[in-house]
Amino acid sequence: MTEKLDKVVTRRDFLNQVGKVGGAVAVYGAMDSLGLLGSSMFANAASFNAPKKSDLVMANKMGKKVVILGAGIAGLASAYELSKAGYDVHILEARDRTGGRNWTVRGGTEETEINGVKQVSKFDKGQYMNAGPARIPQHHVTIDYCRELGVELEAFTNVNEAAYYYQENVGPLSNTKIRKREIKADTRGYVAELLSKAANQTALDENLTSQDIERLTAYLTRDGALNSSRKYTGTSYRGYTELPGAGLKPGTVGTPYKFSQILESGMMNHISSEYSFDQQMMVFQPVGGMDSIPKALEAKLPGKITFGAEVQEIRQTSDGTRVVYKVNGKTKEMTGDYCICTIPLSVLKNIPADFSSEMINAMKNISYAPTGKIGFQFKNRFWETEDRIMGGMTTTNMDINQIWYPSYGYLSQKGVVIGYYNFGQAALDLGNMTIAQREKHALAQGAKIHKSYTSEFENSFSVAWHKIKYNEGGWVSYTASDRQNYYPILNQPQGRIYLAGEHLSYLTAWMAGAFESARVAVTQIHERTLQENDSKVKAG
Ligand code: PHE
């Protein structure tokens, strides 16, 4: 660590810097302006304060070097925040690109899965697929980073009432594509009818006053579109079989499905996923591809990333860290005062490291979620022209799980559709197929919903995240007992090694988890640096 000795703050420097106003007070002030006191910095992004210039000078004088493993969102965000505060940072990245799981596949993108064959994307110029993260909820800190970094956002259509439910082997509605709005309106209608019946048969008298029952009935009548006898007989909420138009065209409302048929189909069970907190509209995507985010962060870190650097060992030294890595076939070392390791646990558990036995055991017992996606480039946007589906997604119980229509390039000719995005067993099954089999399988299932699927198909690119080197999984998958037994261990630094990544958060499977965890690691490192300097001063 000789390279940084000259930069280490001397007692005199430190006193000159802060002594006049009292060390602790100045340190406190510096921490405060960095937003590092209390939890306000992390409660929400709006309260995050950029460090003041004077604090940057002070942090600079501390001359601390932080070696960061991985140039995904957590690694880039750590480096970005630390360098804003004047730390010396360097990222070691195994790939030749930044982003990690934030990966946009375009024409020419190459990938070889573990035990797989090489794929080269044949997407046209301007066509792309976000193979990893693809949507950003409006409350996530990711949005604030986009603002700060100038990453342009557009709406991502997470919910489209015109898209379909399509289920197999579930009674009379099987093998029928049904617009989401029909199932939603019918379900609400029948539930409203039943509840209003119960409310008016004194069944709810214990819970509600007679006035409340009246108000509830009025609400149910509106929400379920009940008729004057409080029966559900259909509504325009569910759309039309013939749209209203000019002249003598009032439009025709379709006939509702039978409630028992809907219940048997299970379609109504998909509805709740649309209003889970992180999936509610609005959600967003960067214009032109999700990798705009890592690219914008990378631009803030010129010369600070070594690509093609595969970590071999992570070591603790008496007063810092030492990372052994391989680059261009050569073994090298990088020392630092601290290390932030963002390598997914699925990969990290196989890297020799000076971790406690508790930590090694924790990593061994935590699993990662298998997940897969395929991008289909189609010659024409038949979903827009034939189905009038402008973005959003079709939901099915087939193992493609869902079809995503692009939320960009509306009305243009071609488009990339996500032909499957699945989890668990379906992801394992499709991941185990050859690239050609995946394509064929997903095309055949999609063709049950869209008649032009096969004829308009041009090319595909598929990814099984559990078979991608340096990831080996989509995201961490904690059980309740993992959170209790292992998660606290991961949150403790191993000497001067701190972990960051979506796996160090309660926002797993989201970029926001990576960003937030980076901010926690940066805060902890900065607090420790300030404290150690403070005690050095006192001891001196
Ligand atoms: N964030 C990922 C996505 O939106 C994974 C995820 C799916 C997380 C569903 C939560 C719920 O697809």
Coordinates of C-alpha atoms and ligand atoms in Angstrom, one line a residue:
M1 CA 0.0 0.0 0.0
T2 CA 3.0 2.3 -0.4
E3 CA 1.3 3.9 -3.4
K4 CA -1.0 5.8 -1.1
L5 CA 1.3 6.6 1.8
D6 CA 2.0 10.0 0.5
K7 CA -1.6 10.8 0.4
V8 CA -2.4 9.6 3.9
V9 CA -3.5 12.5 6.0
T10 CA -0.9 13.5 8.5
R11 CA -1.9 14.6 12.0
R12 CA -0.8 18.1 11.1
D13 CA -2.8 18.1 7.8
F14 CA -5.8 16.9 9.7
L15 CA -5.5 19.5 12.4
N16 CA -5.0 22.2 9.9
Q17 CA -8.0 21.1 8.1
V18 CA -10.4 20.7 10.9
G19 CA -8.6 21.5 14.2
K20 CA -9.5 25.1 14.4
V21 CA -13.1 24.5 14.6
G22 CA -12.7 21.3 16.7
G23 CA -12.1 17.9 15.1
A24 CA -15.2 16.2 16.1
V25 CA -17.4 19.1 15.1
A26 CA -15.8 19.4 11.7
V27 CA -16.1 15.7 11.2
Y28 CA -19.6 15.9 12.2
G29 CA -20.2 18.7 9.8
A30 CA -18.6 16.8 7.0
M31 CA -20.7 13.8 7.7
D32 CA -23.7 15.8 7.9
S33 CA -23.2 17.5 4.6
L34 CA -22.5 14.2 3.0
G35 CA -25.9 13.2 4.3
L36 CA -24.2 10.4 6.3
L37 CA -25.8 11.1 9.7
G38 CA -29.0 9.4 10.6
S39 CA -30.9 7.6 7.9
S40 CA -32.1 10.6 6.0
M41 CA -29.7 9.9 3.1
F42 CA -31.2 6.5 2.6
A43 CA -34.8 7.2 3.5
N44 CA -35.3 8.6 0.1
A45 CA -33.1 9.9 -2.6
A46 CA -34.5 13.4 -2.4
S47 CA -32.7 13.9 0.9
F48 CA -29.4 12.9 -0.5
N49 CA -27.0 15.9 -0.4
A50 CA -24.0 16.2 -2.6
P51 CA -20.8 16.8 -0.6
K52 CA -19.7 20.4 -0.3
K53 CA -16.4 21.4 -1.9
S54 CA -14.7 21.9 1.4
D55 CA -15.6 18.4 2.4
L56 CA -14.2 17.0 -0.9
V57 CA -10.8 18.6 0.0
M58 CA -10.9 17.0 3.4
A59 CA -11.8 13.6 2.0
N60 CA -9.1 13.9 -0.6
K61 CA -6.5 14.5 2.1
M62 CA -7.6 11.3 3.7
G63 CA -6.2 9.6 0.6
K64 CA -8.2 6.4 1.1
K65 CA -8.3 4.0 -1.7
V66 CA -11.3 1.7 -2.3
V67 CA -11.1 -1.2 -4.6
I68 CA -14.4 -2.2 -6.0
L69 CA -15.2 -5.6 -7.4
G70 CA -17.7 -5.5 -10.3
A71 CA -18.9 -2.7 -12.5
G72 CA -22.6 -3.5 -12.3
I73 CA -25.0 -1.0 -10.8
A74 CA -23.7 -1.5 -7.2
G75 CA -20.1 -1.2 -8.1
L76 CA -20.5 1.8 -10.4
A77 CA -22.7 3.6 -7.9
S78 CA -20.2 2.9 -5.1
A79 CA -17.3 4.3 -7.2
Y80 CA -19.4 7.3 -8.3
E81 CA -20.4 8.2 -4.8
L82 CA -17.0 7.6 -3.3
S83 CA -15.2 9.6 -6.0
K84 CA -17.7 12.5 -5.5
A85 CA -16.5 12.5 -1.9
G86 CA -12.8 12.5 -2.9
Y87 CA -11.9 8.9 -2.5
D88 CA -9.5 7.1 -4.8
V89 CA -11.5 4.3 -6.4
H90 CA -10.8 1.6 -8.8
I91 CA -13.2 -1.0 -10.2
L92 CA -12.1 -4.5 -11.3
E93 CA -14.6 -5.9 -13.8
A94 CA -14.4 -9.4 -15.3
R95 CA -16.3 -8.5 -18.5
D96 CA -15.4 -6.1 -21.2
R97 CA -18.5 -4.0 -20.4
T98 CA -20.1 -2.3 -17.5
G99 CA -23.6 -3.0 -16.3
G100 CA -23.5 -6.6 -15.0
R101 CA -27.1 -7.8 -15.2
N102 CA -28.1 -4.5 -16.6
W103 CA -27.5 -5.7 -20.1
T104 CA -29.1 -4.5 -23.3
V105 CA -28.7 -6.9 -26.2
R106 CA -28.4 -5.3 -29.6
G107 CA -27.3 -6.5 -33.1
G108 CA -23.8 -8.0 -32.7
T109 CA -24.1 -8.7 -28.9
E110 CA -22.4 -12.0 -28.2
E111 CA -22.8 -14.4 -25.3
T112 CA -21.9 -18.0 -24.5
E113 CA -23.7 -19.6 -21.6
I114 CA -22.0 -22.0 -19.2
N115 CA -21.9 -25.3 -21.2
G116 CA -23.6 -23.5 -24.0
V117 CA -22.9 -22.4 -27.6
K118 CA -22.1 -18.9 -28.7
Q119 CA -25.0 -16.7 -29.7
V120 CA -24.7 -13.5 -31.7
S121 CA -27.6 -11.2 -31.8
K122 CA -29.0 -10.5 -35.3
F123 CA -31.3 -7.7 -34.2
D124 CA -31.5 -4.8 -36.7
K125 CA -30.0 -1.4 -35.8
G126 CA -32.3 0.4 -33.4
Q127 CA -33.9 -2.9 -32.1
Y128 CA -32.9 -4.1 -28.7
M129 CA -33.9 -6.2 -25.7
N130 CA -33.2 -5.5 -22.1
A131 CA -32.1 -8.9 -21.0
G132 CA -31.9 -8.0 -17.4
P133 CA -33.7 -5.1 -15.7
A134 CA -36.4 -3.7 -17.9
R135 CA -38.6 -1.5 -15.7
I136 CA -38.2 1.1 -13.0
P137 CA -40.9 1.9 -10.5
Q138 CA -41.4 5.6 -10.0
H139 CA -40.5 5.5 -6.3
H140 CA -37.1 3.7 -6.8
V141 CA -33.9 5.6 -6.2
T142 CA -32.9 4.5 -9.7
I143 CA -35.1 7.4 -11.0
D144 CA -33.1 9.9 -9.0
Y145 CA -29.8 8.6 -10.4
C146 CA -31.4 8.9 -13.9
R147 CA -32.2 12.5 -13.1
E148 CA -28.7 13.3 -11.7
L149 CA -27.0 11.5 -14.6
G150 CA -29.2 12.9 -17.4
V151 CA -30.6 9.5 -18.4
E152 CA -33.7 10.2 -20.4
L153 CA -36.8 8.1 -19.4
E154 CA -39.9 7.1 -21.1
A155 CA -43.0 5.2 -19.9
F156 CA -42.8 1.5 -19.7
T157 CA -46.2 0.0 -20.2
N158 CA -46.4 -2.5 -17.4
V159 CA -50.2 -2.9 -17.6
N160 CA -52.2 -2.9 -20.8
E161 CA -55.9 -3.7 -20.5
A162 CA -55.9 -4.7 -24.2
A163 CA -53.3 -7.4 -23.8
Y164 CA -54.5 -11.0 -23.1
Y165 CA -54.8 -13.7 -20.6
Y166 CA -54.4 -17.1 -22.1
Q167 CA -54.6 -20.3 -20.0
E168 CA -54.4 -23.9 -20.8
N169 CA -56.0 -26.9 -19.0
V170 CA -58.3 -24.8 -16.8
G171 CA -61.8 -25.5 -17.9
P172 CA -64.1 -23.9 -20.5
L173 CA -62.0 -20.7 -21.0
S174 CA -58.9 -22.8 -21.8
N175 CA -57.1 -22.0 -25.1
T176 CA -58.9 -18.7 -25.5
K177 CA -57.2 -15.4 -25.6
I178 CA -59.2 -13.0 -23.5
R179 CA -58.5 -9.3 -23.1
K180 CA -57.4 -8.4 -19.6
R181 CA -60.1 -5.8 -19.3
E182 CA -62.8 -8.4 -19.8
I183 CA -61.6 -10.6 -17.0
K184 CA -61.1 -7.7 -14.7
A185 CA -64.5 -6.2 -15.4
D186 CA -66.3 -9.5 -15.0
T187 CA -64.4 -10.4 -11.9
R188 CA -65.2 -7.1 -10.3
G189 CA -68.8 -7.2 -11.4
Y190 CA -69.5 -10.6 -9.9
V191 CA -67.6 -9.9 -6.7
A192 CA -69.5 -6.6 -6.4
E193 CA -72.8 -8.4 -7.0
L194 CA -72.1 -11.0 -4.3
L195 CA -70.9 -8.5 -1.8
S196 CA -73.8 -6.2 -2.4
K197 CA -76.1 -9.2 -1.9
A198 CA -74.4 -10.0 1.4
A199 CA -74.5 -6.4 2.5
N200 CA -78.2 -6.2 1.9
Q201 CA -79.0 -9.5 3.6
T202 CA -77.8 -8.2 7.0
A203 CA -74.7 -10.4 6.7
L204 CA -72.5 -7.4 7.2
D205 CA -74.6 -5.7 9.9
E206 CA -72.2 -6.4 12.6
N207 CA -69.4 -4.5 10.8
L208 CA -71.3 -1.7 9.2
T209 CA -74.0 0.8 10.0
S210 CA -77.0 0.9 7.8
Q211 CA -75.7 4.1 6.3
D212 CA -72.3 2.5 5.6
I213 CA -74.1 -0.4 3.9
E214 CA -75.9 2.1 1.7
R215 CA -72.6 3.8 0.7
L216 CA -71.0 0.5 0.2
T217 CA -73.8 -0.6 -2.1
A218 CA -73.5 2.6 -4.1
Y219 CA -69.8 2.0 -4.5
L220 CA -70.2 -1.6 -5.5
T221 CA -72.8 -0.6 -8.0
R222 CA -70.4 1.7 -9.7
D223 CA -67.3 -0.4 -9.3
G224 CA -68.9 -3.6 -10.5
A225 CA -71.2 -1.8 -13.0
L226 CA -74.2 -3.5 -11.5
N227 CA -77.7 -2.9 -12.9
S228 CA -80.7 -1.5 -11.0
S229 CA -81.4 -4.9 -9.5
R230 CA -77.7 -4.9 -8.4
K231 CA -76.9 -7.7 -10.8
Y232 CA -73.8 -7.9 -13.0
T233 CA -74.8 -8.4 -16.6
G234 CA -71.8 -6.9 -18.4
T235 CA -70.4 -3.4 -18.9
S236 CA -68.5 -1.4 -21.4
Y237 CA -65.6 -1.5 -18.9
R238 CA -64.9 -4.9 -20.5
G239 CA -64.7 -3.4 -24.0
Y240 CA -66.8 -3.9 -27.1
T241 CA -67.3 -6.6 -29.7
E242 CA -68.1 -3.7 -32.1
L243 CA -66.6 -0.3 -31.2
P244 CA -68.9 2.8 -31.0
G245 CA -68.5 5.1 -33.9
A246 CA -70.1 7.9 -35.9
G247 CA -73.6 7.9 -37.4
L248 CA -75.7 4.9 -36.4
K249 CA -73.0 2.9 -34.6
P250 CA -73.6 2.9 -30.8
G251 CA -71.2 -0.1 -30.3
T252 CA -71.9 -3.5 -28.9
V253 CA -70.8 -4.6 -25.5
G254 CA -69.8 -8.3 -25.3
T255 CA -71.4 -10.9 -23.0
P256 CA -69.6 -11.6 -19.7
Y257 CA -68.0 -14.9 -19.1
K258 CA -69.6 -17.0 -16.4
F259 CA -68.1 -16.4 -13.0
S260 CA -67.5 -20.1 -12.4
Q261 CA -65.6 -20.3 -15.7
I262 CA -63.4 -17.4 -14.7
L263 CA -62.8 -18.9 -11.3
E264 CA -61.8 -22.2 -12.9
S265 CA -59.5 -20.5 -15.4
G266 CA -57.5 -18.8 -12.6
M267 CA -57.1 -15.7 -14.8
M268 CA -58.2 -13.5 -11.9
N269 CA -55.2 -14.6 -9.9
H270 CA -52.9 -12.8 -12.2
I271 CA -54.5 -9.4 -11.5
S272 CA -52.9 -8.7 -8.2
S273 CA -49.4 -8.8 -9.6
E274 CA -50.3 -5.6 -11.4
Y275 CA -50.8 -3.7 -8.3
S276 CA -48.1 -5.0 -6.1
F277 CA -46.2 -2.0 -5.0
D278 CA -43.2 -2.3 -7.3
Q279 CA -45.3 -3.2 -10.4
Q280 CA -47.9 -0.5 -10.2
M281 CA -48.1 2.1 -13.0
M282 CA -46.2 4.2 -13.6
V283 CA -43.0 2.4 -14.4
F284 CA -40.2 3.7 -16.6
Q285 CA -37.4 2.7 -18.9
P286 CA -34.4 4.7 -20.3
V287 CA -34.9 5.7 -23.9
G288 CA -32.8 3.4 -26.1
G289 CA -32.0 0.7 -23.6
M290 CA -31.5 0.1 -19.9
D291 CA -27.7 0.2 -20.3
S292 CA -27.9 4.0 -20.6
I293 CA -27.7 3.9 -16.8
P294 CA -24.3 2.0 -16.4
K295 CA -23.0 4.0 -19.4
A296 CA -23.8 7.3 -17.8
L297 CA -22.1 6.1 -14.5
E298 CA -19.1 4.8 -16.5
A299 CA -18.7 8.2 -18.1
K300 CA -18.3 9.7 -14.6
L301 CA -15.4 7.3 -13.9
P302 CA -12.8 7.7 -16.6
G303 CA -9.8 5.5 -16.2
K304 CA -11.2 4.0 -13.1
I305 CA -12.2 0.6 -14.5
T306 CA -10.0 -2.3 -15.4
F307 CA -12.0 -4.6 -17.8
G308 CA -11.3 -8.3 -18.3
A309 CA -10.1 -8.5 -14.7
E310 CA -11.2 -11.8 -13.1
V311 CA -11.0 -11.8 -9.4
Q312 CA -9.0 -14.8 -8.1
E313 CA -8.6 -14.1 -4.4
I314 CA -9.9 -11.5 -1.9
R315 CA -7.6 -11.0 1.1
Q316 CA -7.4 -8.9 4.2
T317 CA -4.2 -7.3 5.2
S318 CA -3.3 -5.8 8.5
D319 CA -4.7 -2.4 7.6
G320 CA -6.4 -2.9 4.3
T321 CA -7.4 -5.3 1.5
R322 CA -5.6 -7.1 -1.3
V323 CA -7.3 -8.5 -4.4
V324 CA -5.6 -10.9 -6.7
Y325 CA -7.0 -10.8 -10.2
K326 CA -6.2 -12.1 -13.7
V327 CA -6.1 -9.8 -16.7
N328 CA -4.9 -10.9 -20.2
G329 CA -3.6 -14.1 -18.7
K330 CA -1.4 -12.2 -16.2
T331 CA -1.9 -12.4 -12.4
K332 CA -1.9 -9.1 -10.7
E333 CA -2.7 -7.6 -7.3
M334 CA -4.5 -4.5 -6.2
T335 CA -4.3 -3.2 -2.6
G336 CA -6.6 -0.7 -1.0
D337 CA -7.8 0.6 2.3
Y338 CA -11.1 -0.9 1.7
C339 CA -12.8 -3.2 -0.8
I340 CA -16.4 -3.2 -1.9
C341 CA -17.3 -6.5 -3.3
T342 CA -20.4 -6.6 -5.5
I343 CA -19.9 -10.1 -6.9
P344 CA -23.1 -12.1 -6.7
L345 CA -23.0 -14.7 -3.9
S346 CA -23.6 -17.4 -6.4
V347 CA -20.2 -16.6 -7.9
L348 CA -18.4 -15.1 -4.8
K349 CA -18.9 -18.4 -2.9
N350 CA -16.4 -20.0 -5.2
I351 CA -13.7 -17.4 -4.9
P352 CA -11.0 -17.9 -2.2
A353 CA -11.5 -15.1 0.3
D354 CA -10.6 -14.2 3.8
F355 CA -14.1 -14.4 5.1
S356 CA -15.3 -15.8 8.4
S357 CA -16.6 -19.4 8.4
E358 CA -20.0 -18.0 9.3
M359 CA -19.9 -15.9 6.1
I360 CA -18.7 -18.9 4.0
N361 CA -21.5 -21.0 5.4
A362 CA -24.1 -18.2 4.7
M363 CA -23.0 -17.9 1.1
K364 CA -23.2 -21.7 0.6
N365 CA -26.8 -21.8 1.9
I366 CA -28.3 -18.9 0.0
S367 CA -29.8 -19.6 -3.4
Y368 CA -30.3 -17.6 -6.5
A369 CA -33.4 -17.5 -8.7
P370 CA -33.3 -19.0 -12.1
T371 CA -34.8 -16.8 -14.8
G372 CA -34.8 -16.5 -18.5
K373 CA -35.8 -14.2 -21.3
I374 CA -36.0 -14.4 -25.1
G375 CA -36.1 -11.5 -27.5
F376 CA -38.0 -12.1 -30.8
Q377 CA -37.4 -9.7 -33.6
F378 CA -40.5 -9.6 -35.8
K379 CA -40.7 -8.1 -39.3
N380 CA -44.0 -6.3 -38.5
R381 CA -45.7 -5.2 -35.4
F382 CA -48.7 -7.5 -35.8
W383 CA -49.6 -7.0 -32.1
E384 CA -50.2 -3.3 -32.8
T385 CA -51.9 -3.8 -36.2
E386 CA -53.9 -7.0 -35.7
D387 CA -54.5 -6.9 -31.9
R388 CA -54.3 -3.2 -31.1
I389 CA -51.9 -3.9 -28.3
M390 CA -49.6 -0.9 -27.8
G391 CA -47.1 -2.2 -25.3
G392 CA -47.7 -4.1 -22.1
M393 CA -47.8 -7.8 -21.6
T394 CA -49.9 -10.9 -22.2
T395 CA -50.0 -13.3 -19.3
T396 CA -50.3 -17.1 -19.6
N397 CA -49.9 -20.3 -17.7
M398 CA -47.8 -21.8 -20.5
D399 CA -44.1 -21.9 -19.6
I400 CA -43.3 -18.8 -21.6
N401 CA -45.2 -17.2 -18.7
Q402 CA -45.6 -13.9 -20.5
I403 CA -45.1 -12.0 -23.7
W404 CA -43.9 -8.4 -23.5
Y405 CA -44.7 -6.0 -26.3
P406 CA -42.2 -3.2 -26.8
S407 CA -42.8 0.1 -25.1
Y408 CA -40.9 2.0 -27.7
G409 CA -41.0 2.6 -31.4
Y410 CA -44.8 2.4 -31.6
L411 CA -46.2 2.3 -35.2
S412 CA -42.7 1.7 -36.6
Q413 CA -42.3 -1.5 -38.7
K414 CA -40.3 -3.9 -36.7
G415 CA -40.0 -4.6 -33.1
V416 CA -38.5 -6.9 -30.5
V417 CA -41.0 -8.7 -28.3
I418 CA -40.0 -10.6 -25.2
G419 CA -41.2 -14.1 -26.1
Y420 CA -40.8 -15.4 -22.6
Y421 CA -39.8 -14.1 -19.2
N422 CA -40.1 -16.9 -16.7
F423 CA -38.9 -18.0 -13.4
G424 CA -38.5 -21.3 -11.4
Q425 CA -39.0 -24.6 -13.1
A426 CA -40.1 -23.1 -16.4
A427 CA -36.8 -21.0 -16.5
L428 CA -34.8 -24.2 -15.7
D429 CA -36.7 -26.2 -18.4
L430 CA -36.2 -23.6 -21.1
G431 CA -32.7 -22.9 -20.0
N432 CA -31.9 -26.5 -20.4
M433 CA -33.0 -26.5 -24.1
T434 CA -30.6 -25.7 -26.9
I435 CA -30.9 -22.1 -28.3
A436 CA -32.8 -23.4 -31.3
Q437 CA -35.2 -25.4 -29.1
R438 CA -35.9 -22.4 -26.9
E439 CA -36.8 -20.4 -29.9
K440 CA -39.0 -23.1 -31.4
H441 CA -40.8 -23.8 -28.1
A442 CA -41.5 -20.1 -27.4
L443 CA -42.6 -19.5 -30.9
A444 CA -45.0 -22.4 -30.8
Q445 CA -46.6 -21.2 -27.6
G446 CA -46.8 -17.5 -28.7
A447 CA -48.4 -18.7 -32.0
K448 CA -51.3 -20.0 -30.0
I449 CA -52.0 -16.3 -29.1
H450 CA -50.9 -14.5 -32.3
K451 CA -51.6 -16.0 -35.6
S452 CA -48.8 -14.1 -37.3
Y453 CA -46.2 -15.1 -34.8
T454 CA -44.3 -17.7 -36.9
S455 CA -44.7 -16.0 -40.3
E456 CA -43.4 -12.6 -39.0
F457 CA -40.6 -14.0 -37.0
E458 CA -37.0 -13.0 -38.0
N459 CA -34.5 -13.9 -35.2
S460 CA -34.1 -14.4 -31.5
F461 CA -31.7 -14.0 -28.6
S462 CA -32.2 -15.9 -25.4
V463 CA -30.6 -15.8 -22.0
A464 CA -30.8 -18.1 -19.0
W465 CA -29.4 -16.0 -16.2
H466 CA -28.5 -19.0 -14.1
K467 CA -26.2 -20.1 -16.9
I468 CA -24.5 -16.8 -17.5
K469 CA -20.9 -16.6 -16.3
Y470 CA -20.2 -14.0 -13.6
N471 CA -23.9 -14.1 -12.6
E472 CA -25.2 -17.6 -12.2
G473 CA -28.6 -16.5 -11.3
G474 CA -31.2 -13.8 -11.8
W475 CA -31.2 -12.4 -8.3
V476 CA -30.8 -13.6 -4.8
S477 CA -33.7 -15.6 -3.4
Y478 CA -33.9 -15.3 0.4
T479 CA -36.3 -17.4 2.5
A480 CA -37.6 -15.9 5.7
S481 CA -35.1 -18.0 7.6
D482 CA -32.2 -16.9 5.3
R483 CA -33.1 -13.3 6.3
Q484 CA -32.9 -14.3 9.9
N485 CA -29.9 -16.5 9.9
Y486 CA -27.6 -15.4 7.1
Y487 CA -28.6 -11.9 5.9
P488 CA -27.2 -10.1 9.1
I489 CA -23.9 -11.8 8.5
L490 CA -23.7 -10.5 5.0
N491 CA -24.3 -7.0 6.3
Q492 CA -21.3 -7.1 8.6
P493 CA -18.0 -6.1 6.9
Q494 CA -15.4 -8.8 6.7
G495 CA -12.5 -6.7 8.1
R496 CA -12.3 -3.9 5.5
I497 CA -14.3 -5.8 2.9
Y498 CA -17.9 -4.6 2.4
L499 CA -20.5 -6.3 0.3
A500 CA -22.9 -4.4 -1.9
G501 CA -25.5 -5.5 -4.5
E502 CA -29.2 -6.2 -4.7
H503 CA -28.5 -9.1 -2.4
L504 CA -27.7 -6.6 0.4
S505 CA -31.1 -5.1 0.4
Y506 CA -34.8 -5.6 0.8
L507 CA -35.2 -4.6 -2.8
T508 CA -33.8 -7.8 -4.2
A509 CA -34.2 -8.3 -8.0
W510 CA -34.2 -4.5 -8.5
M511 CA -31.5 -2.1 -9.5
A512 CA -32.7 0.1 -6.6
G513 CA -31.4 -2.6 -4.3
A514 CA -28.0 -2.3 -5.8
F515 CA -28.0 1.5 -5.7
E516 CA -29.2 1.6 -2.1
S517 CA -26.8 -1.0 -0.9
A518 CA -23.9 0.9 -2.6
R519 CA -25.0 4.0 -0.6
V520 CA -25.0 2.0 2.6
A521 CA -21.5 0.6 2.0
V522 CA -20.2 4.1 1.0
T523 CA -21.6 5.6 4.1
Q524 CA -20.1 2.9 6.4
I525 CA -16.7 3.3 4.8
H526 CA -16.8 7.1 5.1
E527 CA -18.0 7.0 8.7
R528 CA -15.2 4.6 9.5
T529 CA -12.6 6.7 7.7
L530 CA -13.7 9.8 9.7
Q531 CA -13.8 7.9 13.0
E532 CA -10.3 6.5 12.4
N533 CA -8.9 9.9 11.6
D534 CA -10.6 11.4 14.6
S535 CA -9.2 8.8 17.0
K536 CA -5.8 9.2 15.4
V537 CA -6.0 12.9 16.2
K538 CA -7.1 12.2 19.7
A539 CA -4.4 9.6 20.3
G540 CA -1.8 12.0 18.9
Ligands
PHE1 N1 -37.5 -6.7 -10.9 C1 -37.7 -7.8 -11.7 C2 -38.9 -7.5 -12.6 O1 -39.6 -6.5 -12.5 C3 -38.0 -9.1 -11.0 C4 -39.2 -9.0 -10.2 C5 -40.4 -9.5 -10.7 C6 -39.2 -8.5 -8.9 C7 -41.5 -9.5 -10.0 C8 -40.4 -8.4 -8.2 C9 -41.6 -8.9 -8.7 O2 -39.2 -8.3 -13.5

